[in-house]
XYZ file of C-alpha atoms in Angstrom:
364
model
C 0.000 0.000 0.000
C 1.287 3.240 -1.470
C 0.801 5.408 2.180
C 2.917 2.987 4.267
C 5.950 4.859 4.652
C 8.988 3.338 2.687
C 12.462 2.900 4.382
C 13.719 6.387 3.278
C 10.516 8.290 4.845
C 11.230 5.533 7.658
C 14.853 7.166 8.394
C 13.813 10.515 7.653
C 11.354 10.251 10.986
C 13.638 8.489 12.729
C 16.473 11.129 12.296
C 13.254 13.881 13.902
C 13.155 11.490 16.502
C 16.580 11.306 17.733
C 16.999 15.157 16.963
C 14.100 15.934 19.714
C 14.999 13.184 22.334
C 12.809 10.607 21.210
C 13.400 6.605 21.370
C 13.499 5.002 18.216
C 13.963 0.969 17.886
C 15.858 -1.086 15.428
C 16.187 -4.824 14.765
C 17.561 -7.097 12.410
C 17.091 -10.442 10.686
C 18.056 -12.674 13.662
C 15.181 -11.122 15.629
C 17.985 -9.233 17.943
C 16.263 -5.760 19.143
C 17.372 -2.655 20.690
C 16.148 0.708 21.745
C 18.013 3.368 21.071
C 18.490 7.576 21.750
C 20.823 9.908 20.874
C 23.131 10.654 24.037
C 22.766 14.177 23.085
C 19.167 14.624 23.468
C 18.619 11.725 26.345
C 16.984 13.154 29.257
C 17.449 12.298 32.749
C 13.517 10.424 32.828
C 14.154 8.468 30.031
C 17.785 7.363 30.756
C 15.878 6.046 34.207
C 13.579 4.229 32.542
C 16.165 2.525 29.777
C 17.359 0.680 33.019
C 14.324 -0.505 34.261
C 15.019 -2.754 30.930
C 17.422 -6.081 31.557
C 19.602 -5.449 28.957
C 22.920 -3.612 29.460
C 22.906 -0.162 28.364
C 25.785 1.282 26.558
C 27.435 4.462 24.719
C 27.773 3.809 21.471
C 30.900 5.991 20.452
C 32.478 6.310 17.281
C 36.530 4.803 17.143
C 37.599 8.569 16.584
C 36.152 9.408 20.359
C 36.293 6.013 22.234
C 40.573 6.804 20.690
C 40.127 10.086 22.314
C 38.390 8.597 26.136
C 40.844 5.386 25.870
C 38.244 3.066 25.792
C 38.375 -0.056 23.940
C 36.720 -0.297 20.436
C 36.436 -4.228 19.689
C 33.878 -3.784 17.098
C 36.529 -1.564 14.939
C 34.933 1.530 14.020
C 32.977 2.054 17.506
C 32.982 0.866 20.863
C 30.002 0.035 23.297
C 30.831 1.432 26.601
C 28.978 -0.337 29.361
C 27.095 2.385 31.647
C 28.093 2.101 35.025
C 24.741 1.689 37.241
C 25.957 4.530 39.152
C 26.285 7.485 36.836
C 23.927 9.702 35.751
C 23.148 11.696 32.880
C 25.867 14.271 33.091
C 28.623 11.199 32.855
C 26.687 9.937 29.314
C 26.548 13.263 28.051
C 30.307 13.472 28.951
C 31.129 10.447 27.165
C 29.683 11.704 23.778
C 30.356 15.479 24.155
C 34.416 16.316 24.755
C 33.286 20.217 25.636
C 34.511 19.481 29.271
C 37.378 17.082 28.780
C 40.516 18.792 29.307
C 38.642 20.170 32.834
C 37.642 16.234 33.589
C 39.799 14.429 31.704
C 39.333 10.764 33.491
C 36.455 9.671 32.675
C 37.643 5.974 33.497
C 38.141 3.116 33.461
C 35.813 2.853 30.627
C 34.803 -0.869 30.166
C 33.784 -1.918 26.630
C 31.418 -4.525 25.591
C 33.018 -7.255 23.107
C 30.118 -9.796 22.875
C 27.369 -10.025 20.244
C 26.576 -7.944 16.883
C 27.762 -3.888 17.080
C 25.503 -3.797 13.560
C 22.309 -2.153 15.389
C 24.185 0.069 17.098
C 26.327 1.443 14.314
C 22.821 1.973 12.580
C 22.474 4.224 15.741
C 25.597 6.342 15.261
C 24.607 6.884 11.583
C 21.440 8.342 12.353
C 22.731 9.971 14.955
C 25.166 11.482 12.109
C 22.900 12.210 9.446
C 20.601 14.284 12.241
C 23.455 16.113 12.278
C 23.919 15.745 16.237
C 27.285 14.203 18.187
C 27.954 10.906 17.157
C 26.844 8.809 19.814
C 23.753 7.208 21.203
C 22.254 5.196 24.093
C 21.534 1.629 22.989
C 20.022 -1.191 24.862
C 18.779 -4.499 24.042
C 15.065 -5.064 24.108
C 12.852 -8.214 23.619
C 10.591 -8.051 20.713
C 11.640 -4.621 18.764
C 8.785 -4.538 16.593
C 6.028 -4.865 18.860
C 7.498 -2.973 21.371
C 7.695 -0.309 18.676
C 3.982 -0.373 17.666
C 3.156 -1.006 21.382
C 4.584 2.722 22.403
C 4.707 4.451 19.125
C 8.185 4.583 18.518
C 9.678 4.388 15.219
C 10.747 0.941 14.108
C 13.698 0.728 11.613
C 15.464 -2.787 10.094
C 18.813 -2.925 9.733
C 18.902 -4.769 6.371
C 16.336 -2.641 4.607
C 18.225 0.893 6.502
C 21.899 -0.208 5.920
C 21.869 0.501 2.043
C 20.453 3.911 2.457
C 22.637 5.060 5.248
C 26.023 4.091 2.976
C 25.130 5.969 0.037
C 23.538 9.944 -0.759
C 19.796 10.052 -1.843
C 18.581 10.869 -5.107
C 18.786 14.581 -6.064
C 15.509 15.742 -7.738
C 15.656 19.417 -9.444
C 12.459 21.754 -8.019
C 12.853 24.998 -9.195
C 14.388 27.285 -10.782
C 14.521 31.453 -11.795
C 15.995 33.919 -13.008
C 18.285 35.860 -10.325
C 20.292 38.742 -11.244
C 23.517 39.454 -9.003
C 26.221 41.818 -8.024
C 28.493 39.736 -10.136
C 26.286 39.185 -13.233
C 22.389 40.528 -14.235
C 22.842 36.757 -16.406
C 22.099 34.369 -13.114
C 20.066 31.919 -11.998
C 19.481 29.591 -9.251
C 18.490 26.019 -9.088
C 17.324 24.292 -6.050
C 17.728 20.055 -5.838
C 15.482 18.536 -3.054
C 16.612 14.785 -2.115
C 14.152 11.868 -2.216
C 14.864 11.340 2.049
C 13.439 14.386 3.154
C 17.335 15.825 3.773
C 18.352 19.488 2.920
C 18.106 21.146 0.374
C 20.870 22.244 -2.589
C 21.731 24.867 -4.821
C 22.943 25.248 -8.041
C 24.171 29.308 -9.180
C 24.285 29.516 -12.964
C 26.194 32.685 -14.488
C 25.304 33.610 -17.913
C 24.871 30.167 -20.056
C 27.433 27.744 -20.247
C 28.049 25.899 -23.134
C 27.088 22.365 -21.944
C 29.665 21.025 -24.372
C 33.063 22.555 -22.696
C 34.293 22.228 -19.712
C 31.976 25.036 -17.124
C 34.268 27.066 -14.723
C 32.194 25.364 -11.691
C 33.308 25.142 -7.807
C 31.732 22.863 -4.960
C 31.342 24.747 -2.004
C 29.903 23.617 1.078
C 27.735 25.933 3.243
C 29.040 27.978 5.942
C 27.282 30.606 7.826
C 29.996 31.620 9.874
C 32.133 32.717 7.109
C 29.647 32.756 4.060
C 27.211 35.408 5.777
C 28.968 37.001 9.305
C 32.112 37.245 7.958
C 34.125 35.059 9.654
C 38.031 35.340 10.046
C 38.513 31.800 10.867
C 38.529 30.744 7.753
C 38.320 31.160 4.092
C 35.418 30.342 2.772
C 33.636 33.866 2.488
C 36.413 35.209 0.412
C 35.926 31.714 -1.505
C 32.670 31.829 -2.057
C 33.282 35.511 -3.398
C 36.425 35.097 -5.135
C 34.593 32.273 -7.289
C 31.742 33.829 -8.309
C 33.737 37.364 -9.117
C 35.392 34.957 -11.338
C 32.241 33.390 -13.084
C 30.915 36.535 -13.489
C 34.751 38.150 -15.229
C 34.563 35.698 -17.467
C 30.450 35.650 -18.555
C 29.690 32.047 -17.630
C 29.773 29.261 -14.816
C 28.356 27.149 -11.998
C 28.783 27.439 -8.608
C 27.529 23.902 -6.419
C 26.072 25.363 -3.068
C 26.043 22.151 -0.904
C 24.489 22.595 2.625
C 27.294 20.456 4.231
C 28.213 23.164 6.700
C 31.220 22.092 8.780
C 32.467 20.087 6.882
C 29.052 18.083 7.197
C 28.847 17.868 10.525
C 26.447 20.246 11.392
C 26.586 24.211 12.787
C 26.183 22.933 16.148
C 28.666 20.466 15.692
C 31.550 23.089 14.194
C 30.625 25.193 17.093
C 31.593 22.660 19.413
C 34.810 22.185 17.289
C 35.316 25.577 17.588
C 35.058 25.571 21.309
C 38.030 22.921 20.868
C 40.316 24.932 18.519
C 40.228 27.766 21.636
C 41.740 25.055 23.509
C 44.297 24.584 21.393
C 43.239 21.621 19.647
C 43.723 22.054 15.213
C 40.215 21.556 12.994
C 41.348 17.924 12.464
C 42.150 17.215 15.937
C 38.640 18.871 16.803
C 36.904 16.585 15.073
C 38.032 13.495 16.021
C 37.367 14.244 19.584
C 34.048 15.238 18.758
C 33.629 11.295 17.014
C 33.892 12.617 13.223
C 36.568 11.619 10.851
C 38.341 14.873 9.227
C 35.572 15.263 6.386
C 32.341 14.151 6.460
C 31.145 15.803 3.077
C 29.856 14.070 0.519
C 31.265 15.942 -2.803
C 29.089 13.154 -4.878
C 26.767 15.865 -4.385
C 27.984 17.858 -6.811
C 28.465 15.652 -9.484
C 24.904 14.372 -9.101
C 23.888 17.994 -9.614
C 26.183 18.918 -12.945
C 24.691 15.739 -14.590
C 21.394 16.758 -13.818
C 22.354 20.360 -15.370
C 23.762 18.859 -18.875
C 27.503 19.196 -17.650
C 29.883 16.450 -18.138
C 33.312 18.194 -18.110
C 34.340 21.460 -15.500
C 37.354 23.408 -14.812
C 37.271 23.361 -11.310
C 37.924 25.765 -9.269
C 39.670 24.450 -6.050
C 42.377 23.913 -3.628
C 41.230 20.487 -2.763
C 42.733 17.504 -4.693
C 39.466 14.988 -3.123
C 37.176 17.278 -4.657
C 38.841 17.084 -8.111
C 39.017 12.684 -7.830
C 35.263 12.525 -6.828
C 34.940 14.635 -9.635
C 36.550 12.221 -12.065
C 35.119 8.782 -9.997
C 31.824 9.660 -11.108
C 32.107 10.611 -14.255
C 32.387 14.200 -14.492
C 36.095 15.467 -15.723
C 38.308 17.622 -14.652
C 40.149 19.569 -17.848
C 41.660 21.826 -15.486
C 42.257 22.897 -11.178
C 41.677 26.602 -11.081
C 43.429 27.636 -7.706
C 41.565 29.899 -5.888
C 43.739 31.257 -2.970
C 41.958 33.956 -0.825
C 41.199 35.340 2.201
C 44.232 33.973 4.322
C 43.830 36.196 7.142
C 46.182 36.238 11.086
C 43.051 34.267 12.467
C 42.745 31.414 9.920
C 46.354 31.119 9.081
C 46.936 27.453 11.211
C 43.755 26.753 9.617
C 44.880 26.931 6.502
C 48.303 25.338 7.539
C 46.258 22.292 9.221
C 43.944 21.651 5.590
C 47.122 21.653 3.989
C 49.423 19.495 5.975
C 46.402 17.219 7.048
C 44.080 17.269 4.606
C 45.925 17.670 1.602
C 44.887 21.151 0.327
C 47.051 22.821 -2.639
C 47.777 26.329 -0.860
């Protein structure tokens, strides 16, 4: 029946779940069930009544944060740390969120769980991800997932059906489009792309009209408030974002790939938090890890999805970022030439820029 929700619009709710505190369940073909929240939004009432279950509740923290909290990750890329009976809700939040770590630092002994199947609760950490909170979540084993689920209302996702959906992007669908004349060139015009799992939105600036059968002067850039819109000094992307469409608009045509990955797709709350670790002295690499992400959590496929969609096949990119230019090429869209685009290197962003170089890779 066409108004049962699919698996997408499945995840979609489950992701509004998690992101307001919410229980959601997940099982898998053995018949295994757990219930799980995100450790960010658990409250105090609900983490009581997770215990009142006979299961053993755990953290489930990505390898890049149980690395950073020495605790043991036997399942590879996460580890299930046991909660203690006598903690409360401040010590789970502490073990997902490393605001307060250098002022408590042992958090230990952290004991790891090693027996049984870590799949449902890296389903968990991925949702957790894609709601764009901290990595992490509450998980604990529950008899009977699915009528549990319809019992209390909760969400009910399975792993097999989920675990496809969660490894790869969403299909990009193109929704509107006008004409929108700019400081840089009276010729633009913006598309918007909606994907098919109820995600956010992205954009697609056209300057004057390309000639779909040479390479476009195109960029990828990700979304950043901070520096796209207030003018931040810690890093470059304002002048970026401006530099490249000056650029477009110099030489009469282009495409600039507005993908809201802000923070490296982690979130704004998220790079705040990372922020809160560079003042500490940690570098935007180093941040992230602690917070549970890996250094770059973008998806650039993105932007290939959205040339094709646009009639482009071939770009001169315009970039300082070799991954962007092999994604490019991967699927299917080539790369004739890297444009360097080298601005706004300012006393505040300078390690910044030192750290996406040395770390990361970037051409500066």
């Amino acid at each position: 029946m066409s108004l049962i929700p699919d698996i997408s619009e499945l995840l979609a709710r489950a992701r509004a779940d998690l992101r307001m505190g919410v229980p959601v369940v997940l099982t898998d073909d053995s018949g295994f069930s757990v219930i799980a929240i995100a450790s960010e939004t658990l409250s105090a009432q609900r983490l009581a009544d997770l215990r009142n279950f006979e299961g053993q509740p755990v953290v489930a923290i990505t390898v890049r944060r149980a690395e950073t909290l020495k605790a043991r990750a036997y399942d590879g890329d996460l580890a299930r740390v046991i909660i203690p009976s006598d903690t409360d809700i401040a010590w789970v939040q502490a073990v997902a969120d490393p605001s307060d770590d250098l002022n408590t630092p042992m958090k230990g002994p952290l004991m790891s769980e090693r027996q049984g199947s870590a799949n449902l609760h890296r389903i968990a950490i991925a949702l957790t991800k894609s709601a764009r909170l901290l990595p992490a979540a509450v998980v604990v084993p529950i008899d009977d997932g699915r009528d549990f689920a319809v019992a209390h209302g909760l969400t009910c996702i399975d792993h097999t059906r989920a675990a496809p959906h969660l490894a790869d992007r969403s299909a990009l669908h193109a929704i509107a489009a006008a004409r929108l004349p700019m400081e840089v060139s009276e010729a633009g015009r913006l598309h918007v792309f909606r994907p098919e799992d109820g995600g956010e939105e992205h954009y697609a600036v056209e300057i004057g009209r390309p000639d779909r059968s040479k390479p476009v002067l195109a960029r990828l850039h990700s979304a950043c408030f901070t520096g796209d819109l207030m003018g931040s000094l810690k890093c470059d992307c304002g002048p970026q974002l401006r530099g490249a469409l000056s650029q477009m608009g110099s030489e009469g045509a282009g495409v600039l790939l507005y993908l809201n990955q802000e923070g490296r797709g982690i979130g704004l709350a998220n790079k705040m938090r990372a922020y809160f670790l560079q003042d500490q002295g940690f570098d935007t690499v180093e941040a992230n890890h602690r917070l549970g992400f890996e250094d770059d959590e973008r998806d650039f496929r993105l932007g290939s999805d959205i040339l094709k969609e646009l009639g482009f096949s071939s770009v001169r990119l315009l970039t300082n970022n070799p991954a962007k230019i092999a994604m490019m090429e991967k699927t299917g869209i080539a790369v004739t030439e890297r444009v360097p685009l080298k601005v706004g290197e300012t006393a505040h962003n300078r390690g910044y820029l030192a750290t996406k170089a040395a770390k990361s890779g970037h051409l500066l």
